[in-house]
Amino acid sequence: MDSESTTSTGHVSRKTVLRAAVAAGVAAPIALMGVPALARTLTDGGTPLDLTPECDDGDDLTLPQMEGPYFKPNSPLRSAMVDGPGTRLTVSGYVFGRACRPVSGVLLDFWQADVNGAYDNAGYTFRGHQFTGTDGSFKLSTIVPGLYPGRTRHIHVKVQAPGRPILTTQLYFPNEPRNNTDTIFDPRLLMTVRDAGGAREAAFDFVIDVPQNPGPTPTATTTTAPPGGTWAAGRAYAAGARVTYGGVGYVCLQAHTSITGWEPPNVPALWRVG
């Protein structure tokens, strides 16, 4: 989502309430004044905003942006990619569907520059993918990326729920001088960032194109029937395992238990043609 947690009328969005509820382990919607406040639930002065039970709060889909020239498929499965020097950075948040509800099992593939503004095109330094938990949450440990000519500070990410389209976008840092000159920069993709004892902590919530009905739990997604082959949902595949799907052979890149929606053509981080 964008970095705003309020509606056009100044109310906290229902999604922000749900995010706080998930983090606190309580049912939602509910008044959450007694739980630790998240960055997006506070005004600039640190005072909790009034809550609203309405879901019609302008929760638009997260804005897509260009992939850029440095994306590489088959990144390692990991949530920590502190591969070199730099200011430590933790990025955390949730992935929501169209009904403001968290989505589990979402693939997030991150890549970024090192402290000097360079991308590793030979290996997988500062590259990695992970999946959201049952509560739709994710957490990335990395460093604050460096700058390079023509761009402001940013992190790339691809986001895909099972059986749904891929969202490719970029996350930005507030109060960066180059935000004003970077032609790609969009304030709707700003993270909420704060200092944390020599490190930095950032928060961002994605809203992706997953149809949902109102309710307390995520709605499962569906895909079309498999077109034939040896791949099957519910199986544990080891790295190097070979399957066929739709007449094409694939090699497993990361050990995992397959689920509907993660068919080999849909998840290049897990399978490659071979």
mmCIF file of C-alpha atoms in Angstrom:
data_model
loop_
_atom_site.group_PDB
_atom_site.id
_atom_site.type_symbol
_atom_site.label_atom_id
_atom_site.label_comp_id
_atom_site.label_asym_id
_atom_site.label_seq_id
_atom_site.Cartn_x
_atom_site.Cartn_y
_atom_site.Cartn_z
ATOM 1 C CA MET A 1 0.000 0.000 0.000
ATOM 2 C CA ASP A 2 1.062 3.592 -0.031
ATOM 3 C CA SER A 3 2.558 5.084 3.097
ATOM 4 C CA GLU A 4 -0.712 6.674 4.240
ATOM 5 C CA SER A 5 -2.805 4.950 6.888
ATOM 6 C CA THR A 6 -5.766 7.315 6.739
ATOM 7 C CA THR A 7 -8.718 7.865 4.438
ATOM 8 C CA SER A 8 -9.444 11.067 2.578
ATOM 9 C CA THR A 9 -11.488 12.153 5.598
ATOM 10 C CA GLY A 10 -8.614 11.608 8.015
ATOM 11 C CA HIS A 11 -9.790 8.294 9.482
ATOM 12 C CA VAL A 12 -7.514 5.331 9.951
ATOM 13 C CA SER A 13 -8.137 2.812 7.186
ATOM 14 C CA ARG A 14 -9.738 -0.510 8.104
ATOM 15 C CA LYS A 15 -6.672 -2.259 6.717
ATOM 16 C CA THR A 16 -4.477 -0.429 9.212
ATOM 17 C CA VAL A 17 -6.765 -1.609 12.018
ATOM 18 C CA LEU A 18 -6.546 -5.172 10.731
ATOM 19 C CA ARG A 19 -2.759 -4.924 10.505
ATOM 20 C CA ALA A 20 -2.576 -3.864 14.132
ATOM 21 C CA ALA A 21 -4.986 -6.617 15.127
ATOM 22 C CA VAL A 22 -2.919 -9.273 13.389
ATOM 23 C CA ALA A 23 0.254 -7.999 15.037
ATOM 24 C CA ALA A 24 -1.421 -8.014 18.449
ATOM 25 C CA GLY A 25 -2.961 -11.456 17.980
ATOM 26 C CA VAL A 26 -6.528 -10.289 18.551
ATOM 27 C CA ALA A 27 -9.713 -10.357 16.519
ATOM 28 C CA ALA A 28 -10.496 -7.511 14.143
ATOM 29 C CA PRO A 29 -11.989 -5.023 13.754
ATOM 30 C CA ILE A 30 -11.478 -3.867 17.347
ATOM 31 C CA ALA A 31 -10.349 -0.768 19.220
ATOM 32 C CA LEU A 32 -6.612 -1.222 19.672
ATOM 33 C CA MET A 33 -5.610 1.663 21.877
ATOM 34 C CA GLY A 34 -4.189 -0.735 24.475
ATOM 35 C CA VAL A 35 -1.704 -2.498 22.161
ATOM 36 C CA PRO A 36 1.677 -1.198 20.980
ATOM 37 C CA ALA A 37 1.004 1.273 18.191
ATOM 38 C CA LEU A 38 2.403 0.598 14.746
ATOM 39 C CA ALA A 39 4.145 3.339 12.810
ATOM 40 C CA ARG A 40 1.232 3.825 10.445
ATOM 41 C CA THR A 41 -1.355 4.130 13.212
ATOM 42 C CA LEU A 42 0.134 7.296 14.666
ATOM 43 C CA THR A 43 -0.048 10.907 13.668
ATOM 44 C CA ASP A 44 3.139 12.928 13.284
ATOM 45 C CA GLY A 45 2.759 13.911 16.920
ATOM 46 C CA GLY A 46 2.544 10.293 18.089
ATOM 47 C CA THR A 47 -1.159 10.475 19.038
ATOM 48 C CA PRO A 48 -3.335 7.496 17.987
ATOM 49 C CA LEU A 49 -5.913 8.417 15.376
ATOM 50 C CA ASP A 50 -9.615 7.668 15.687
ATOM 51 C CA LEU A 51 -10.604 4.307 14.241
ATOM 52 C CA THR A 52 -13.320 3.641 11.686
ATOM 53 C CA PRO A 53 -15.088 0.314 11.054
ATOM 54 C CA GLU A 54 -15.621 1.084 7.387
ATOM 55 C CA CYS A 55 -13.746 -0.905 4.740
ATOM 56 C CA ASP A 56 -14.412 1.566 1.927
ATOM 57 C CA ASP A 57 -11.227 3.428 2.753
ATOM 58 C CA GLY A 58 -9.475 3.909 -0.580
ATOM 59 C CA ASP A 59 -7.337 0.776 -0.319
ATOM 60 C CA ASP A 60 -6.082 0.869 -3.886
ATOM 61 C CA LEU A 61 -3.808 -1.822 -5.227
ATOM 62 C CA THR A 62 -0.106 -1.197 -4.666
ATOM 63 C CA LEU A 63 1.319 0.753 -7.559
ATOM 64 C CA PRO A 64 3.420 -1.276 -10.029
ATOM 65 C CA GLN A 65 6.740 0.041 -11.270
ATOM 66 C CA MET A 66 9.352 -1.010 -13.795
ATOM 67 C CA GLU A 67 11.540 -4.032 -13.124
ATOM 68 C CA GLY A 68 14.734 -2.298 -14.166
ATOM 69 C CA PRO A 69 17.818 -3.921 -15.713
ATOM 70 C CA TYR A 70 19.144 -5.805 -12.669
ATOM 71 C CA PHE A 71 16.530 -8.452 -11.870
ATOM 72 C CA LYS A 72 17.745 -12.077 -11.755
ATOM 73 C CA PRO A 73 15.471 -15.112 -11.342
ATOM 74 C CA ASN A 74 16.188 -18.020 -8.989
ATOM 75 C CA SER A 75 17.165 -15.957 -5.962
ATOM 76 C CA PRO A 76 17.866 -17.908 -2.749
ATOM 77 C CA LEU A 77 15.077 -18.596 -0.270
ATOM 78 C CA ARG A 78 15.971 -16.383 2.699
ATOM 79 C CA SER A 79 14.631 -13.458 4.706
ATOM 80 C CA ALA A 80 18.070 -12.176 5.751
ATOM 81 C CA MET A 81 20.362 -10.830 3.039
ATOM 82 C CA VAL A 82 22.881 -8.801 5.007
ATOM 83 C CA ASP A 83 25.667 -9.636 2.560
ATOM 84 C CA GLY A 84 28.012 -6.715 3.122
ATOM 85 C CA PRO A 85 28.698 -3.524 5.070
ATOM 86 C CA GLY A 86 26.119 -0.810 5.537
ATOM 87 C CA THR A 87 23.463 0.468 7.899
ATOM 88 C CA ARG A 88 21.298 -2.440 8.988
ATOM 89 C CA LEU A 89 17.704 -2.226 7.804
ATOM 90 C CA THR A 90 14.659 -4.301 8.717
ATOM 91 C CA VAL A 91 11.619 -4.045 6.448
ATOM 92 C CA SER A 92 8.413 -5.607 7.745
ATOM 93 C CA GLY A 93 4.754 -5.509 6.845
ATOM 94 C CA TYR A 94 1.782 -7.443 5.563
ATOM 95 C CA VAL A 95 0.269 -8.389 2.233
ATOM 96 C CA PHE A 96 -3.450 -7.697 1.915
ATOM 97 C CA GLY A 97 -6.044 -8.616 -0.708
ATOM 98 C CA ARG A 98 -8.883 -6.513 -2.079
ATOM 99 C CA ALA A 99 -11.049 -6.956 1.024
ATOM 100 C CA CYS A 100 -8.371 -5.585 3.392
ATOM 101 C CA ARG A 101 -7.577 -9.064 4.659
ATOM 102 C CA PRO A 102 -4.084 -10.624 4.912
ATOM 103 C CA VAL A 103 -2.968 -13.204 2.358
ATOM 104 C CA SER A 104 -0.713 -16.112 3.325
ATOM 105 C CA GLY A 105 1.788 -17.919 1.113
ATOM 106 C CA VAL A 106 2.612 -14.854 -0.984
ATOM 107 C CA LEU A 107 6.002 -14.899 -2.716
ATOM 108 C CA LEU A 108 8.116 -11.760 -2.221
ATOM 109 C CA ASP A 109 11.353 -11.589 -4.233
ATOM 110 C CA PHE A 110 13.633 -8.703 -3.173
ATOM 111 C CA TRP A 111 16.753 -7.297 -4.825
ATOM 112 C CA GLN A 112 18.747 -4.114 -4.253
ATOM 113 C CA ALA A 113 22.085 -2.349 -4.600
ATOM 114 C CA ASP A 114 24.895 -2.677 -2.074
ATOM 115 C CA VAL A 115 26.187 0.212 0.035
ATOM 116 C CA ASN A 116 28.125 1.527 -2.982
ATOM 117 C CA GLY A 117 25.112 1.478 -5.291
ATOM 118 C CA ALA A 118 26.224 -1.643 -7.194
ATOM 119 C CA TYR A 119 24.125 -4.698 -8.048
ATOM 120 C CA ASP A 120 25.563 -8.198 -7.998
ATOM 121 C CA ASN A 121 24.894 -9.500 -11.511
ATOM 122 C CA ALA A 122 27.211 -12.506 -11.181
ATOM 123 C CA GLY A 123 25.803 -13.938 -7.951
ATOM 124 C CA TYR A 124 22.967 -13.304 -5.508
ATOM 125 C CA THR A 125 24.345 -10.722 -3.095
ATOM 126 C CA PHE A 126 21.426 -8.667 -1.748
ATOM 127 C CA ARG A 127 18.910 -10.900 -3.500
ATOM 128 C CA GLY A 128 16.437 -13.262 -1.870
ATOM 129 C CA HIS A 129 12.845 -14.434 -1.763
ATOM 130 C CA GLN A 130 10.481 -15.429 1.033
ATOM 131 C CA PHE A 131 6.802 -16.216 1.631
ATOM 132 C CA THR A 132 4.263 -14.491 3.852
ATOM 133 C CA GLY A 133 3.195 -16.333 6.994
ATOM 134 C CA THR A 134 -0.282 -17.506 7.881
ATOM 135 C CA ASP A 135 -1.034 -13.968 9.080
ATOM 136 C CA GLY A 136 0.143 -12.392 5.800
ATOM 137 C CA SER A 137 3.295 -10.965 7.370
ATOM 138 C CA PHE A 138 6.820 -10.718 6.008
ATOM 139 C CA LYS A 139 10.139 -9.481 7.384
ATOM 140 C CA LEU A 140 13.334 -8.674 5.495
ATOM 141 C CA SER A 141 16.742 -8.083 7.091
ATOM 142 C CA THR A 142 19.134 -6.185 4.820
ATOM 143 C CA ILE A 143 21.044 -2.892 4.670
ATOM 144 C CA VAL A 144 20.120 0.573 3.487
ATOM 145 C CA PRO A 145 20.950 0.444 -0.250
ATOM 146 C CA GLY A 146 23.457 2.848 -1.725
ATOM 147 C CA LEU A 147 22.912 5.434 -4.418
ATOM 148 C CA TYR A 148 23.901 5.349 -8.051
ATOM 149 C CA PRO A 149 23.562 7.985 -10.808
ATOM 150 C CA GLY A 150 20.038 8.911 -11.820
ATOM 151 C CA ARG A 151 18.155 7.158 -9.023
ATOM 152 C CA THR A 152 17.065 7.807 -5.477
ATOM 153 C CA ARG A 153 17.434 5.158 -2.753
ATOM 154 C CA HIS A 154 15.101 2.198 -3.365
ATOM 155 C CA ILE A 155 14.452 -1.547 -3.001
ATOM 156 C CA HIS A 156 12.990 -3.719 -5.771
ATOM 157 C CA VAL A 157 10.392 -6.412 -5.126
ATOM 158 C CA LYS A 158 8.143 -8.845 -6.975
ATOM 159 C CA VAL A 159 4.998 -9.958 -5.141
ATOM 160 C CA GLN A 160 2.807 -12.877 -6.199
ATOM 161 C CA ALA A 161 -0.028 -14.691 -4.448
ATOM 162 C CA PRO A 162 -0.744 -18.303 -5.463
ATOM 163 C CA GLY A 163 -2.304 -18.333 -8.911
ATOM 164 C CA ARG A 164 -2.400 -14.526 -9.212
ATOM 165 C CA PRO A 165 -0.532 -12.003 -11.375
ATOM 166 C CA ILE A 166 2.938 -10.790 -10.380
ATOM 167 C CA LEU A 167 3.226 -7.280 -8.946
ATOM 168 C CA THR A 168 6.616 -5.721 -9.702
ATOM 169 C CA THR A 169 7.338 -2.502 -7.849
ATOM 170 C CA GLN A 170 9.899 -0.488 -5.868
ATOM 171 C CA LEU A 171 9.953 0.773 -2.280
ATOM 172 C CA TYR A 172 11.304 4.209 -1.371
ATOM 173 C CA PHE A 173 12.742 6.016 1.647
ATOM 174 C CA PRO A 174 11.275 9.283 2.969
ATOM 175 C CA ASN A 175 13.266 12.527 3.170
ATOM 176 C CA GLU A 176 15.759 11.527 0.480
ATOM 177 C CA PRO A 177 17.007 14.564 -1.516
ATOM 178 C CA ARG A 178 16.955 12.593 -4.753
ATOM 179 C CA ASN A 179 13.250 11.822 -4.374
ATOM 180 C CA ASN A 180 12.692 15.231 -5.966
ATOM 181 C CA THR A 181 14.783 14.483 -9.055
ATOM 182 C CA ASP A 182 14.186 10.772 -9.686
ATOM 183 C CA THR A 183 11.637 10.582 -12.518
ATOM 184 C CA ILE A 184 10.482 7.109 -11.409
ATOM 185 C CA PHE A 185 9.937 7.981 -7.735
ATOM 186 C CA ASP A 186 6.323 7.874 -6.533
ATOM 187 C CA PRO A 187 5.361 8.973 -2.992
ATOM 188 C CA ARG A 188 2.668 6.286 -2.857
ATOM 189 C CA LEU A 189 5.487 3.750 -2.522
ATOM 190 C CA LEU A 190 7.202 5.387 0.443
ATOM 191 C CA MET A 191 7.990 3.166 3.390
ATOM 192 C CA THR A 192 7.544 4.354 6.949
ATOM 193 C CA VAL A 193 11.119 4.489 8.293
ATOM 194 C CA ARG A 194 12.557 5.230 11.728
ATOM 195 C CA ASP A 195 15.971 5.093 13.390
ATOM 196 C CA ALA A 196 16.578 2.214 15.788
ATOM 197 C CA GLY A 197 19.813 2.404 17.745
ATOM 198 C CA GLY A 198 22.182 2.810 14.816
ATOM 199 C CA ALA A 199 20.023 0.706 12.511
ATOM 200 C CA ARG A 200 16.800 1.552 10.693
ATOM 201 C CA GLU A 201 13.365 -0.035 10.733
ATOM 202 C CA ALA A 202 10.907 0.301 7.852
ATOM 203 C CA ALA A 203 7.299 -0.769 7.361
ATOM 204 C CA PHE A 204 5.234 -1.234 4.214
ATOM 205 C CA ASP A 205 1.999 -3.064 3.459
ATOM 206 C CA PHE A 206 1.183 -4.369 -0.016
ATOM 207 C CA VAL A 207 -2.335 -4.559 -1.448
ATOM 208 C CA ILE A 208 -2.480 -7.066 -4.299
ATOM 209 C CA ASP A 209 -5.121 -8.260 -6.736
ATOM 210 C CA VAL A 210 -6.576 -11.146 -4.726
ATOM 211 C CA PRO A 211 -10.394 -11.274 -4.648
ATOM 212 C CA GLN A 212 -11.697 -11.760 -1.123
ATOM 213 C CA ASN A 213 -14.985 -11.895 0.713
ATOM 214 C CA PRO A 214 -15.328 -10.166 4.096
ATOM 215 C CA GLY A 215 -14.415 -12.483 6.950
ATOM 216 C CA PRO A 216 -11.847 -13.193 9.667
ATOM 217 C CA THR A 217 -9.521 -15.447 7.648
ATOM 218 C CA PRO A 218 -7.824 -15.185 4.244
ATOM 219 C CA THR A 219 -9.719 -16.525 1.265
ATOM 220 C CA ALA A 220 -7.930 -19.314 -0.573
ATOM 221 C CA THR A 221 -7.117 -18.691 -4.226
ATOM 222 C CA THR A 222 -7.751 -21.169 -7.006
ATOM 223 C CA THR A 223 -6.098 -21.979 -10.282
ATOM 224 C CA THR A 224 -7.109 -23.860 -13.378
ATOM 225 C CA ALA A 225 -6.690 -27.614 -13.526
ATOM 226 C CA PRO A 226 -3.113 -28.735 -14.281
ATOM 227 C CA PRO A 227 -2.507 -29.408 -17.994
ATOM 228 C CA GLY A 228 -0.889 -32.761 -17.233
ATOM 229 C CA GLY A 229 2.556 -33.843 -16.097
ATOM 230 C CA THR A 230 4.320 -35.262 -13.051
ATOM 231 C CA TRP A 231 4.118 -32.091 -10.920
ATOM 232 C CA ALA A 232 1.463 -32.294 -8.188
ATOM 233 C CA ALA A 233 0.369 -30.093 -5.302
ATOM 234 C CA GLY A 234 1.125 -31.341 -1.795
ATOM 235 C CA ARG A 235 4.409 -33.050 -2.618
ATOM 236 C CA ALA A 236 7.752 -32.314 -0.988
ATOM 237 C CA TYR A 237 10.300 -31.516 -3.691
ATOM 238 C CA ALA A 238 14.041 -31.425 -3.042
ATOM 239 C CA ALA A 239 16.434 -29.118 -4.858
ATOM 240 C CA GLY A 240 17.364 -30.776 -8.128
ATOM 241 C CA ALA A 241 14.116 -32.736 -8.440
ATOM 242 C CA ARG A 242 12.724 -32.921 -11.964
ATOM 243 C CA VAL A 243 9.083 -32.718 -13.011
ATOM 244 C CA THR A 244 7.047 -32.089 -16.105
ATOM 245 C CA TYR A 245 4.170 -29.667 -16.372
ATOM 246 C CA GLY A 246 2.206 -28.915 -19.513
ATOM 247 C CA GLY A 247 4.681 -30.848 -21.631
ATOM 248 C CA VAL A 248 7.697 -28.887 -20.322
ATOM 249 C CA GLY A 249 10.426 -30.220 -18.032
ATOM 250 C CA TYR A 250 11.445 -28.263 -14.904
ATOM 251 C CA VAL A 251 14.227 -28.522 -12.295
ATOM 252 C CA CYS A 252 13.520 -27.624 -8.648
ATOM 253 C CA LEU A 253 15.736 -24.789 -7.378
ATOM 254 C CA GLN A 254 14.620 -24.693 -3.727
ATOM 255 C CA ALA A 255 13.325 -27.476 -1.505
ATOM 256 C CA HIS A 256 9.639 -26.874 -0.760
ATOM 257 C CA THR A 257 6.234 -28.490 -0.432
ATOM 258 C CA SER A 258 4.183 -27.603 -3.487
ATOM 259 C CA ILE A 259 0.783 -25.956 -3.237
ATOM 260 C CA THR A 260 -1.863 -25.076 -5.760
ATOM 261 C CA GLY A 261 -0.833 -21.825 -7.404
ATOM 262 C CA TRP A 262 2.896 -22.532 -7.309
ATOM 263 C CA GLU A 263 2.940 -24.523 -10.557
ATOM 264 C CA PRO A 264 6.419 -24.436 -12.150
ATOM 265 C CA PRO A 265 5.603 -21.801 -14.814
ATOM 266 C CA ASN A 266 4.309 -19.450 -12.111
ATOM 267 C CA VAL A 267 7.275 -19.419 -9.718
ATOM 268 C CA PRO A 268 10.696 -18.905 -11.334
ATOM 269 C CA ALA A 269 12.211 -18.645 -7.842
ATOM 270 C CA LEU A 270 11.357 -22.317 -7.275
ATOM 271 C CA TRP A 271 11.557 -23.918 -10.752
ATOM 272 C CA ARG A 272 13.493 -23.384 -13.961
ATOM 273 C CA VAL A 273 13.006 -24.969 -17.342
ATOM 274 C CA GLY A 274 15.468 -27.771 -17.831
#
